[in-house]
């Protein structure tokens, strides 16, 4: 290589180095300034309250542990007696009508102190508690309230999950609302579209995928997904997989298998209201 070609080579190397430094610098700058997902603080400054609030959600939505979930929500309120979302979650899971009425009135009176995001959830959860109370006190009014409650839930959850996409259990309830409101196919499409990469491995999203697939008549796919859930939750004392298998076998008209699985779920957690309701339905069949 003559001197001229060496000079050209050095110029090319210098140019590439400068270009690399340029992209490295601006790439670093872009990473530093790119918007991050906003965290939702649940309306409490207590780390312990937040911990037990999240644990309660995980226990009920992922594992089907209603009894432990209730205890966790109550612990969250114990650590922060002004924790509005914690209180209303206690009301949603409490079997005590008087307690639900008291909490409803208490949180309703404090809702003016809530942030805009907290307000979106409190409106839905208070409506849910009101509906539960009406079912006990005036079932005919409860039927009228159900339609309005679903519309409010769909509207508020939609706003919330797009603002806080990492809030998995609000997103989970949003999918349940879409399912109740529009049916299995739109709910499954929305679930697949809204899940983040990390949420694809959250047990609720796996179990609900199996539920929706079975409702659509895709039984092989539903059983495959249910078996994946069973492998994920290797602990045989967790009710969630048994409930999912019971739902699938019920839709397949395999009532003996459905009854076997739902009996096991109820045995593991007698407070599992969904399992109890399914058991009653299967007994009628």
XYZ file of N, CA and C in Angstrom:
855
model
N 0.866 -1.191 0.000
C 0.000 0.000 0.000
C 0.900 1.238 0.000
N 0.721 2.172 -0.915
C 1.529 3.395 -0.935
C 1.029 4.386 0.109
N 1.755 5.484 0.297
C 1.432 6.493 1.304
C 0.033 7.046 1.117
N -0.340 7.283 -0.096
C -1.644 7.848 -0.429
C -2.776 6.949 0.068
N -2.636 5.652 -0.171
C -3.701 4.738 0.237
C -3.716 4.616 1.755
N -2.541 4.700 2.433
C -2.515 4.672 3.893
C -3.254 5.872 4.469
N -3.024 7.015 3.847
C -3.673 8.243 4.314
C -5.184 8.114 4.194
N -5.616 7.564 3.034
C -7.065 7.381 2.839
C -7.615 6.400 3.880
N -6.797 5.337 4.155
C -7.234 4.343 5.138
C -7.381 4.954 6.516
N -6.368 5.791 6.892
C -6.444 6.441 8.203
C -7.646 7.377 8.291
N -7.920 8.088 7.196
C -9.069 9.001 7.171
C -10.376 8.239 7.363
N -10.452 7.073 6.711
C -11.670 6.260 6.823
C -11.850 5.755 8.251
N -10.706 5.311 8.874
C -10.776 4.812 10.249
C -11.202 5.925 11.202
N -10.606 7.130 11.004
C -10.966 8.264 11.853
C -12.440 8.614 11.718
N -12.904 8.552 10.488
C -14.311 8.868 10.224
C -15.237 7.880 10.937
N -14.867 6.576 10.849
C -15.693 5.543 11.493
C -15.677 5.693 13.005
N -14.482 6.042 13.549
C -14.382 6.237 14.991
C -15.249 7.395 15.457
N -15.171 8.507 14.699
C -15.989 9.673 15.054
C -17.478 9.362 14.959
N -17.847 8.613 13.900
C -19.252 8.238 13.734
C -19.719 7.361 14.892
N -18.842 6.395 15.298
C -19.181 5.511 16.419
C -19.359 6.287 17.705
N -18.438 7.251 17.952
C -18.542 8.070 19.145
C -19.802 8.925 19.137
N -20.146 9.425 17.944
C -21.356 10.244 17.779
C -22.605 9.461 18.196
N -22.734 8.223 17.657
C -23.916 7.414 17.966
C -23.906 6.925 19.407
N -22.697 6.641 19.934
C -22.597 6.219 21.328
C -23.070 7.323 22.253
N -22.579 8.557 21.968
C -22.950 9.703 22.796
C -24.443 9.972 22.752
N -24.980 10.079 21.532
C -26.396 10.402 21.410
C -27.293 9.232 21.795
N -26.768 8.005 21.620
C -27.539 6.850 22.088
C -27.656 6.864 23.601
N -26.518 7.186 24.274
C -26.530 7.278 25.731
C -27.460 8.390 26.187
N -27.381 9.535 25.494
C -28.224 10.678 25.823
C -29.696 10.326 25.664
N -30.010 9.619 24.576
C -31.408 9.225 24.318
C -31.906 8.293 25.406
N -31.047 7.339 25.860
C -31.443 6.409 26.918
C -31.712 7.162 28.215
N -30.874 8.195 28.448
C -31.026 8.945 29.679
C -32.290 9.794 29.677
N -32.723 10.227 28.505
C -33.848 11.158 28.443
C -35.137 10.516 27.949
N -35.081 9.224 27.541
C -36.295 8.582 27.045
C -37.288 8.405 28.178
N -38.587 8.556 27.896
C -39.589 8.455 28.954
C -39.670 7.040 29.503
N -39.835 6.937 30.810
C -39.994 5.642 31.449
C -41.442 5.467 31.879
N -41.812 4.198 32.081
C -43.166 3.924 32.546
C -43.365 4.571 33.915
N -44.482 5.258 34.074
C -44.773 5.922 35.338
C -45.189 4.871 36.358
N -44.656 4.972 37.572
C -45.023 4.032 38.627
C -46.250 4.553 39.369
N -47.125 3.652 39.749
C -48.319 3.999 40.514
C -48.055 3.676 41.975
N -48.263 4.651 42.865
C -47.893 4.460 44.274
C -49.023 3.894 45.133
N -50.159 3.576 44.541
C -51.321 2.999 45.228
C -51.956 3.919 46.273
N -51.453 5.140 46.375
C -52.052 6.077 47.333
C -51.583 5.882 48.757
N -50.404 5.270 48.936
C -49.840 5.111 50.279
C -48.338 5.336 50.218
N -47.793 5.857 51.299
C -46.351 6.051 51.402
C -45.685 4.911 52.177
N -46.487 3.953 52.641
C -45.959 2.843 53.427
C -45.510 1.700 52.519
N -44.225 1.371 52.570
C -43.712 0.251 51.779
C -44.359 -1.070 52.207
N -44.594 -1.215 53.497
C -45.218 -2.443 53.998
C -46.648 -2.572 53.503
N -47.377 -1.468 53.495
C -48.749 -1.492 52.987
C -48.768 -1.870 51.513
N -47.837 -1.283 50.746
C -47.756 -1.620 49.318
C -47.393 -3.081 49.114
N -46.479 -3.597 49.921
C -46.043 -4.986 49.805
C -47.231 -5.937 49.994
N -47.996 -5.747 51.067
C -49.102 -6.661 51.337
C -50.265 -6.459 50.363
N -50.416 -5.248 49.867
C -51.432 -4.984 48.832
C -51.105 -5.781 47.570
N -49.853 -5.722 47.124
C -49.440 -6.471 45.937
C -49.492 -7.983 46.191
N -49.100 -8.398 47.397
C -49.148 -9.821 47.737
C -50.584 -10.332 47.699
N -51.514 -9.523 48.219
C -52.929 -9.919 48.190
C -53.433 -10.125 46.779
N -53.044 -9.236 45.865
C -53.422 -9.387 44.457
C -52.837 -10.661 43.867
N -51.561 -10.881 44.141
C -50.896 -12.071 43.600
C -51.570 -13.348 44.113
N -51.881 -13.366 45.391
C -52.482 -14.567 45.975
C -53.844 -14.878 45.369
N -54.656 -13.861 45.152
C -56.003 -14.144 44.643
C -56.025 -14.340 43.129
N -55.262 -13.536 42.393
C -55.329 -13.589 40.929
C -54.457 -14.689 40.335
N -53.267 -14.874 40.886
C -52.338 -15.865 40.334
C -52.528 -17.258 40.924
N -52.771 -17.302 42.238
C -52.757 -18.591 42.928
C -54.138 -19.089 43.346
N -55.148 -18.203 43.341
C -56.478 -18.609 43.800
C -56.560 -18.780 45.303
N -55.709 -18.099 46.049
C -55.686 -18.216 47.511
C -56.516 -17.078 48.130
N -57.809 -17.238 48.161
C -58.702 -16.201 48.646
C -58.504 -15.927 50.137
N -58.316 -16.968 50.923
C -58.160 -16.812 52.367
C -56.900 -16.004 52.686
N -55.791 -16.374 52.067
C -54.531 -15.654 52.313
C -54.593 -14.237 51.751
N -55.279 -14.072 50.628
C -55.404 -12.752 50.027
C -56.128 -11.788 50.966
N -57.204 -12.252 51.554
C -57.942 -11.405 52.503
C -57.034 -10.985 53.652
N -56.253 -11.924 54.170
C -55.337 -11.610 55.282
C -54.305 -10.574 54.856
N -53.813 -10.668 53.622
C -52.805 -9.718 53.127
C -53.390 -8.323 52.972
N -54.600 -8.216 52.412
C -55.226 -6.897 52.268
C -55.467 -6.262 53.643
N -55.842 -7.082 54.617
C -56.059 -6.548 55.964
C -54.733 -6.080 56.583
N -53.645 -6.794 56.308
C -52.329 -6.364 56.804
C -51.918 -5.047 56.163
N -52.233 -4.884 54.871
C -51.895 -3.627 54.183
C -52.541 -2.448 54.893
N -53.801 -2.598 55.288
C -54.519 -1.520 55.983
C -53.979 -1.346 57.399
N -53.538 -2.429 58.010
C -52.957 -2.348 59.353
C -51.708 -1.460 59.344
N -50.911 -1.541 58.264
C -49.695 -0.726 58.171
C -50.000 0.721 57.785
N -51.139 0.978 57.179
C -51.533 2.349 56.837
C -53.053 2.447 56.935
N -53.521 2.966 58.041
C -54.969 3.018 58.308
C -55.701 3.992 57.387
N -54.939 4.819 56.644
C -55.576 5.756 55.707
C -55.490 5.265 54.260
N -55.093 4.015 54.069
C -54.863 3.426 52.742
C -56.217 3.084 52.096
N -56.708 3.987 51.259
C -58.062 3.847 50.700
C -58.209 2.613 49.804
N -57.246 2.399 48.910
C -57.340 1.228 48.027
C -57.253 -0.070 48.825
N -56.417 -0.075 49.845
C -56.339 -1.260 50.700
C -57.662 -1.548 51.378
N -58.301 -0.495 51.895
C -59.585 -0.659 52.588
C -60.661 -1.204 51.655
N -60.741 -0.634 50.456
C -61.803 -1.048 49.549
C -61.561 -2.468 49.033
N -60.293 -2.894 48.993
C -60.014 -4.293 48.632
C -60.440 -5.238 49.750
N -60.301 -4.805 50.997
C -60.821 -5.596 52.118
C -62.337 -5.748 51.959
N -63.006 -4.653 51.629
C -64.465 -4.710 51.454
C -64.859 -5.646 50.324
N -64.091 -5.635 49.234
C -64.431 -6.485 48.078
C -64.329 -7.974 48.395
N -63.488 -8.320 49.356
C -63.277 -9.739 49.644
C -63.966 -10.175 50.940
N -64.477 -9.208 51.702
C -65.090 -9.528 52.990
C -66.479 -10.154 52.809
N -66.777 -11.232 53.570
C -68.123 -11.813 53.528
C -69.109 -11.093 54.457
N -68.604 -10.105 55.204
C -69.393 -9.417 56.232
C -70.067 -8.178 55.633
N -71.394 -8.229 55.489
C -72.143 -7.120 54.881
C -71.962 -5.825 55.664
N -72.035 -5.880 56.978
C -71.900 -4.665 57.789
C -70.520 -4.031 57.604
N -69.499 -4.866 57.527
C -68.146 -4.339 57.303
C -68.057 -3.686 55.923
N -68.650 -4.307 54.921
C -68.610 -3.735 53.564
C -69.316 -2.386 53.512
N -70.464 -2.285 54.184
C -71.207 -1.016 54.208
C -70.373 0.067 54.900
N -69.762 -0.286 56.034
C -68.952 0.685 56.774
C -67.770 1.178 55.944
N -67.053 0.252 55.312
C -65.894 0.645 54.504
C -66.328 1.472 53.301
N -67.434 1.086 52.665
C -67.936 1.846 51.520
C -68.170 3.307 51.908
N -68.861 3.531 53.021
C -69.176 4.891 53.453
C -67.907 5.662 53.818
N -66.985 4.984 54.476
C -65.737 5.619 54.918
C -64.888 6.065 53.729
N -64.686 5.168 52.762
C -63.846 5.494 51.603
C -64.542 6.506 50.700
N -65.848 6.372 50.556
C -66.622 7.322 49.732
C -66.443 8.749 50.265
N -66.407 8.886 51.586
C -66.255 10.210 52.197
C -64.854 10.779 51.992
N -63.870 9.910 51.733
C -62.479 10.348 51.591
C -62.023 10.462 50.139
N -62.899 10.170 49.191
C -62.453 10.045 47.804
C -61.951 11.362 47.225
N -62.370 12.486 47.799
C -61.906 13.782 47.326
C -60.407 13.988 47.529
N -59.788 13.207 48.409
C -58.349 13.329 48.672
C -57.509 12.488 47.703
N -58.155 11.680 46.889
C -57.433 10.748 46.012
C -56.832 11.463 44.813
N -55.725 10.904 44.297
C -55.155 11.397 43.047
C -56.063 10.981 41.890
N -55.809 11.545 40.718
C -56.649 11.221 39.555
C -56.590 9.729 39.232
N -55.382 9.145 39.266
C -55.233 7.721 38.954
C -55.901 6.849 40.008
N -55.716 7.212 41.266
C -56.341 6.473 42.366
C -57.863 6.545 42.251
N -58.348 7.711 41.846
C -59.787 7.944 41.683
C -60.384 6.975 40.662
N -59.655 6.728 39.568
C -60.144 5.817 38.532
C -60.445 4.432 39.111
N -59.554 3.962 39.989
C -59.745 2.640 40.586
C -60.788 2.669 41.687
N -60.740 3.691 42.528
C -61.694 3.760 43.636
C -63.134 3.815 43.136
N -63.370 4.555 42.061
C -64.731 4.626 41.502
C -65.238 3.232 41.139
N -64.369 2.437 40.511
C -64.763 1.080 40.098
C -64.950 0.186 41.312
N -64.006 0.216 42.236
C -64.055 -0.697 43.378
C -65.207 -0.355 44.312
N -65.489 0.940 44.494
C -66.641 1.324 45.308
C -67.951 0.899 44.643
N -68.004 1.027 43.334
C -69.182 0.557 42.593
C -69.358 -0.945 42.773
N -68.240 -1.669 42.773
C -68.276 -3.126 42.973
C -68.805 -3.483 44.361
N -68.319 -2.777 45.387
C -68.776 -3.026 46.759
C -70.265 -2.699 46.884
N -70.673 -1.587 46.282
C -72.089 -1.209 46.300
C -72.941 -2.299 45.652
N -72.454 -2.857 44.557
C -73.166 -3.924 43.854
C -73.252 -5.182 44.728
N -72.167 -5.522 45.398
C -72.178 -6.672 46.306
C -73.210 -6.470 47.414
N -73.258 -5.257 47.962
C -74.206 -4.970 49.037
C -75.648 -5.036 48.541
N -75.877 -4.536 47.320
C -77.224 -4.589 46.746
C -77.680 -6.026 46.512
N -76.750 -6.887 46.119
C -77.107 -8.297 45.909
C -77.616 -8.930 47.192
N -77.090 -8.450 48.328
C -77.539 -8.973 49.618
C -78.831 -8.311 50.089
N -79.004 -7.034 49.717
C -80.134 -6.274 50.251
C -81.304 -6.125 49.278
N -80.997 -5.991 47.995
C -82.047 -5.749 46.990
C -81.603 -6.306 45.643
N -81.754 -7.608 45.426
C -81.250 -8.248 44.204
C -81.788 -7.650 42.899
N -83.008 -7.156 42.897
C -83.561 -6.582 41.659
C -82.822 -5.314 41.259
N -82.465 -4.485 42.240
C -81.687 -3.277 41.946
C -80.269 -3.640 41.513
N -79.759 -4.734 42.044
C -78.401 -5.167 41.698
C -78.291 -5.492 40.217
N -79.319 -6.073 39.631
C -79.298 -6.398 38.200
C -79.184 -5.139 37.357
N -79.902 -4.092 37.742
C -79.837 -2.826 37.013
C -78.443 -2.189 37.162
N -77.882 -2.312 38.345
C -76.591 -1.698 38.637
C -75.452 -2.399 37.894
N -75.622 -3.687 37.585
C -74.540 -4.480 36.977
C -74.087 -3.896 35.644
N -75.027 -3.497 34.792
C -74.685 -2.967 33.469
C -73.879 -1.680 33.602
N -74.346 -0.794 34.494
C -73.638 0.476 34.700
C -72.253 0.227 35.284
N -72.149 -0.750 36.170
C -70.851 -1.066 36.787
C -69.860 -1.569 35.741
N -70.312 -2.428 34.841
C -69.406 -2.951 33.799
C -68.932 -1.836 32.876
N -69.844 -0.924 32.525
C -69.460 0.190 31.639
C -68.422 1.083 32.315
N -68.642 1.387 33.590
C -67.691 2.204 34.346
C -66.344 1.500 34.446
N -66.370 0.199 34.718
C -65.132 -0.577 34.848
C -64.334 -0.556 33.550
N -65.026 -0.805 32.427
C -64.336 -0.821 31.130
C -63.707 0.538 30.831
N -64.431 1.601 31.113
C -63.935 2.957 30.828
C -62.738 3.317 31.705
N -62.862 3.105 33.018
C -61.795 3.515 33.942
C -60.563 2.629 33.848
N -60.777 1.329 33.721
C -59.629 0.426 33.588
C -58.852 0.705 32.307
N -59.563 1.009 31.229
C -58.898 1.318 29.962
C -57.957 2.517 30.125
N -58.459 3.578 30.747
C -57.626 4.768 30.981
C -56.424 4.416 31.851
N -56.683 3.630 32.889
C -55.631 3.329 33.857
C -54.529 2.470 33.250
N -54.893 1.389 32.567
C -53.856 0.456 32.072
C -53.018 1.068 30.953
N -53.564 2.030 30.237
C -52.752 2.693 29.219
C -51.802 3.710 29.847
N -52.177 4.209 31.032
C -51.288 5.123 31.745
C -50.240 4.361 32.561
N -50.639 3.196 33.096
C -49.748 2.389 33.936
C -49.733 0.948 33.413
N -49.061 0.692 32.301
C -49.104 -0.638 31.677
C -48.471 -1.746 32.512
N -47.650 -1.395 33.505
C -47.010 -2.417 34.331
C -47.875 -2.859 35.512
N -49.023 -2.222 35.703
C -49.924 -2.626 36.792
C -50.715 -3.862 36.348
N -50.128 -5.008 36.571
C -50.625 -6.251 35.981
C -52.023 -6.636 36.443
N -52.330 -6.440 37.723
C -53.589 -6.978 38.228
C -54.781 -6.088 37.899
N -54.546 -4.798 37.708
C -55.611 -3.945 37.166
C -55.874 -4.344 35.718
N -54.791 -4.601 34.983
C -54.933 -5.064 33.605
C -55.691 -6.390 33.561
N -55.414 -7.255 34.524
C -56.102 -8.546 34.600
C -57.607 -8.342 34.780
N -57.967 -7.424 35.669
C -59.402 -7.170 35.879
C -60.035 -6.515 34.644
N -59.263 -5.715 33.954
C -59.759 -5.105 32.721
C -60.104 -6.188 31.692
N -59.251 -7.198 31.573
C -59.520 -8.305 30.651
C -60.784 -9.043 31.068
N -60.961 -9.241 32.366
C -62.175 -9.909 32.860
C -63.428 -9.106 32.508
N -63.330 -7.789 32.618
C -64.464 -6.921 32.280
C -64.775 -6.999 30.787
N -63.732 -6.952 29.953
C -63.942 -7.067 28.508
C -64.580 -8.408 28.157
N -64.174 -9.446 28.859
C -64.751 -10.780 28.644
C -66.246 -10.772 28.964
N -66.586 -10.203 30.127
C -67.995 -10.158 30.537
C -68.822 -9.278 29.606
N -68.201 -8.212 29.102
C -68.918 -7.202 28.316
C -69.037 -7.584 26.837
N -67.953 -8.168 26.280
C -67.897 -8.379 24.826
C -67.712 -9.831 24.394
N -67.350 -10.719 25.333
C -67.176 -12.116 24.968
C -65.719 -12.542 24.902
N -65.520 -13.840 24.642
C -64.194 -14.458 24.738
C -63.213 -13.971 23.679
N -63.648 -13.864 22.427
C -62.711 -13.522 21.347
C -62.133 -12.116 21.504
N -62.962 -11.075 21.705
C -62.380 -9.748 21.923
C -61.489 -9.696 23.166
N -61.880 -10.442 24.217
C -61.072 -10.449 25.435
C -59.718 -11.100 25.186
N -59.706 -12.213 24.447
C -58.439 -12.893 24.142
C -57.556 -12.017 23.261
N -58.141 -11.372 22.271
C -57.376 -10.463 21.409
C -56.768 -9.325 22.224
N -57.565 -8.768 23.140
C -57.084 -7.661 23.969
C -55.985 -8.127 24.921
N -56.168 -9.313 25.486
C -55.157 -9.869 26.394
C -53.812 -9.993 25.688
N -53.837 -10.564 24.488
C -52.588 -10.777 23.747
C -51.954 -9.452 23.317
N -52.794 -8.470 23.050
C -52.284 -7.165 22.615
C -51.729 -6.349 23.792
N -52.378 -6.447 24.946
C -52.029 -5.584 26.070
C -50.912 -6.126 26.947
N -50.678 -7.440 26.921
C -49.634 -8.013 27.766
C -48.258 -7.477 27.395
N -47.497 -7.074 28.399
C -46.083 -6.781 28.173
C -45.332 -8.118 28.135
N -44.063 -8.075 27.755
C -43.289 -9.308 27.665
C -43.231 -10.030 29.012
N -43.015 -9.262 30.079
C -42.909 -9.878 31.411
C -44.247 -10.439 31.884
N -45.344 -9.814 31.473
C -46.661 -10.271 31.919
C -47.083 -11.594 31.275
N -46.403 -11.985 30.204
C -46.733 -13.260 29.568
C -46.441 -14.446 30.471
N -45.621 -14.230 31.497
C -45.271 -15.298 32.434
C -45.960 -15.140 33.787
N -46.895 -14.216 33.880
C -47.664 -14.075 35.118
C -48.791 -15.112 35.092
N -48.937 -15.908 36.155
C -49.908 -17.010 36.134
C -51.334 -16.616 35.740
N -51.808 -15.445 36.180
C -53.175 -15.074 35.806
C -53.346 -15.033 34.299
N -52.418 -14.403 33.598
C -52.558 -14.249 32.149
C -52.482 -15.601 31.442
N -51.709 -16.514 31.997
C -51.645 -17.871 31.441
C -52.977 -18.583 31.681
N -53.468 -18.531 32.910
C -54.712 -19.237 33.245
C -55.902 -18.669 32.487
N -55.933 -17.338 32.331
C -57.088 -16.732 31.656
C -57.047 -16.995 30.155
N -55.853 -17.135 29.617
C -55.737 -17.544 28.212
C -56.374 -18.915 28.020
N -56.086 -19.844 28.944
C -56.690 -21.183 28.869
C -58.213 -21.107 28.980
N -58.702 -20.270 29.889
C -60.147 -20.107 30.067
C -60.809 -19.608 28.788
N -60.233 -18.580 28.174
C -60.814 -18.004 26.967
C -60.731 -18.963 25.781
N -59.608 -19.655 25.658
C -59.465 -20.646 24.579
C -60.527 -21.740 24.710
N -60.787 -22.175 25.925
C -61.793 -23.227 26.119
C -63.195 -22.727 25.782
N -63.476 -21.472 26.122
C -64.792 -20.915 25.787
C -64.980 -20.818 24.283
N -63.884 -20.637 23.553
C -63.945 -20.573 22.095
C -63.957 -21.964 21.461
N -63.898 -23.002 22.297
C -63.937 -24.368 21.782
C -62.588 -24.913 21.366
N -61.509 -24.186 21.686
C -60.151 -24.629 21.333
C -59.604 -25.469 22.489
N -60.138 -26.661 22.656
C -59.868 -27.438 23.863
C -58.432 -27.942 23.944
N -57.865 -28.376 22.826
C -56.471 -28.836 22.841
C -55.535 -27.714 23.266
N -55.764 -26.524 22.705
C -54.946 -25.365 23.060
C -55.156 -24.986 24.526
N -56.410 -25.025 24.966
C -56.721 -24.678 26.359
C -56.023 -25.628 27.327
N -56.063 -26.930 27.044
C -55.417 -27.908 27.922
C -53.893 -27.752 27.903
N -53.351 -27.421 26.751
C -51.911 -27.193 26.641
C -51.487 -26.016 27.516
N -52.247 -24.931 27.468
C -51.936 -23.745 28.270
C -52.140 -24.051 29.754
N -53.198 -24.809 30.084
C -53.458 -25.172 31.480
C -52.320 -26.030 32.034
N -51.784 -26.910 31.220
C -50.650 -27.728 31.656
C -49.403 -26.877 31.867
N -49.257 -25.835 31.046
C -48.145 -24.901 31.260
C -48.299 -24.209 32.611
N -49.530 -23.809 32.940
C -49.791 -23.181 34.238
C -49.451 -24.147 35.371
N -49.853 -25.395 35.215
C -49.581 -26.416 36.238
C -48.081 -26.568 36.463
N -47.301 -26.516 35.387
C -45.844 -26.623 35.508
C -45.259 -25.369 36.163
N -45.826 -24.200 35.826
C -45.349 -22.959 36.432
C -45.591 -22.958 37.935
N -46.794 -23.397 38.327
C -47.176 -23.424 39.735
C -47.022 -24.853 40.242
N -45.812 -25.239 40.482
C -45.529 -26.635 40.840
C -46.100 -27.012 42.206
N -46.452 -26.021 43.019
C -47.017 -26.262 44.346
C -48.447 -26.805 44.204
N -48.672 -28.044 44.600
C -49.991 -28.686 44.418
C -51.040 -28.196 45.411
N -50.643 -27.307 46.340
C -51.616 -26.766 47.292
C -52.275 -25.487 46.776
N -51.907 -25.049 45.573
C -52.489 -23.830 45.007
C -53.767 -24.179 44.233
N -54.884 -23.511 44.516
C -56.154 -23.859 43.871
C -56.256 -23.480 42.390
N -55.505 -22.468 41.949
C -55.718 -21.895 40.610
C -55.716 -22.924 39.473
N -54.713 -23.813 39.357
C -54.731 -24.759 38.235
C -55.943 -25.686 38.244
N -56.396 -26.076 39.444
C -57.548 -26.970 39.538
C -58.815 -26.292 39.004
N -58.955 -24.990 39.285
C -60.117 -24.242 38.806
C -60.101 -24.164 37.274
N -58.934 -23.903 36.711
C -58.817 -23.796 35.256
C -59.154 -25.126 34.583
N -58.609 -26.219 35.092
C -58.919 -27.531 34.514
C -60.413 -27.841 34.651
N -61.003 -27.471 35.781
C -62.445 -27.705 35.971
C -63.267 -26.942 34.930
N -62.891 -25.682 34.680
C -63.596 -24.881 33.659
C -63.509 -25.546 32.287
N -62.315 -25.990 31.933
C -62.112 -26.591 30.605
C -62.924 -27.870 30.470
N -62.828 -28.756 31.463
C -63.540 -30.037 31.376
C -65.055 -29.847 31.442
N -65.506 -28.829 32.159
C -66.932 -28.504 32.167
C -67.410 -28.158 30.758
N -66.633 -27.321 30.066
C -67.018 -26.930 28.694
C -66.904 -28.100 27.718
N -66.073 -29.087 28.054
C -65.941 -30.280 27.219
C -67.005 -31.335 27.561
N -67.878 -30.990 28.532
C -68.900 -31.920 29.028
C -68.294 -33.154 29.686
N -67.077 -33.030 30.174
C -66.452 -34.098 30.960
C -66.697 -33.781 32.436
N -67.944 -33.992 32.864
C -68.385 -33.495 34.167
C -67.703 -34.196 35.334
N -67.393 -35.493 35.172
C -66.711 -36.205 36.258
C -65.334 -35.589 36.532
N -64.597 -35.318 35.448
C -63.280 -34.696 35.615
C -63.414 -33.277 36.170
N -64.394 -32.530 35.667
C -64.605 -31.162 36.142
C -64.892 -31.166 37.644
N -65.751 -32.086 38.085
C -66.106 -32.165 39.505
C -64.886 -32.545 40.349
N -64.076 -33.456 39.846
C -62.863 -33.869 40.570
C -61.950 -32.671 40.827
N -61.741 -31.846 39.793
C -60.835 -30.702 39.932
C -61.429 -29.605 40.804
N -62.727 -29.343 40.662
C -63.310 -28.250 41.446
C -63.443 -28.640 42.906
N -63.697 -29.903 43.178
C -63.728 -30.360 44.570
C -62.380 -30.139 45.242
N -61.300 -30.396 44.487
C -59.958 -30.196 45.026
C -59.702 -28.720 45.302
N -60.134 -27.848 44.399
C -59.937 -26.406 44.591
C -60.668 -25.914 45.840
N -61.900 -26.356 46.023
C -62.689 -25.943 47.191
C -62.084 -26.504 48.474
N -61.577 -27.714 48.400
C -60.917 -28.317 49.559
C -59.691 -27.492 49.969
N -58.947 -27.027 48.977
C -57.738 -26.245 49.258
C -58.051 -24.866 49.810
N -59.145 -24.250 49.349
C -59.533 -22.932 49.862
C -61.054 -22.795 49.840
N -61.716 -23.090 50.954
C -63.181 -23.001 51.015
C -63.724 -21.590 50.753
N -62.881 -20.559 50.882
C -63.338 -19.178 50.641
C -63.247 -18.780 49.166
N -62.802 -19.694 48.309
C -62.669 -19.403 46.871
C -64.084 -19.344 46.274
N -64.624 -18.121 46.161
C -66.027 -17.963 45.771
C -66.301 -18.439 44.348
N -65.340 -18.252 43.445
C -65.529 -18.707 42.064
C -65.604 -20.229 42.036
N -64.727 -20.883 42.777
C -64.741 -22.349 42.844
C -66.027 -22.849 43.484
N -66.463 -22.166 44.534
C -67.717 -22.560 45.184
C -68.904 -22.435 44.223
N -68.933 -21.335 43.470
C -70.010 -21.137 42.496
C -69.992 -22.200 41.410
N -68.789 -22.555 40.935
C -68.675 -23.584 39.906
C -69.097 -24.950 40.444
N -68.762 -25.209 41.687
C -69.149 -26.491 42.298
C -70.671 -26.613 42.342
N -71.343 -25.526 42.735
C -72.811 -25.545 42.762
C -73.386 -25.772 41.368
N -72.794 -25.124 40.384
C -73.267 -25.282 38.999
C -73.102 -26.722 38.519
N -71.968 -27.322 38.835
C -71.709 -28.696 38.423
C -72.638 -29.680 39.130
N -72.955 -29.408 40.389
C -73.874 -30.270 41.123
C -75.262 -30.255 40.488
N -75.681 -29.077 40.002
C -76.980 -28.981 39.315
C -76.972 -29.777 38.013
N -75.842 -29.735 37.320
C -75.729 -30.490 36.064
C -75.810 -31.991 36.328
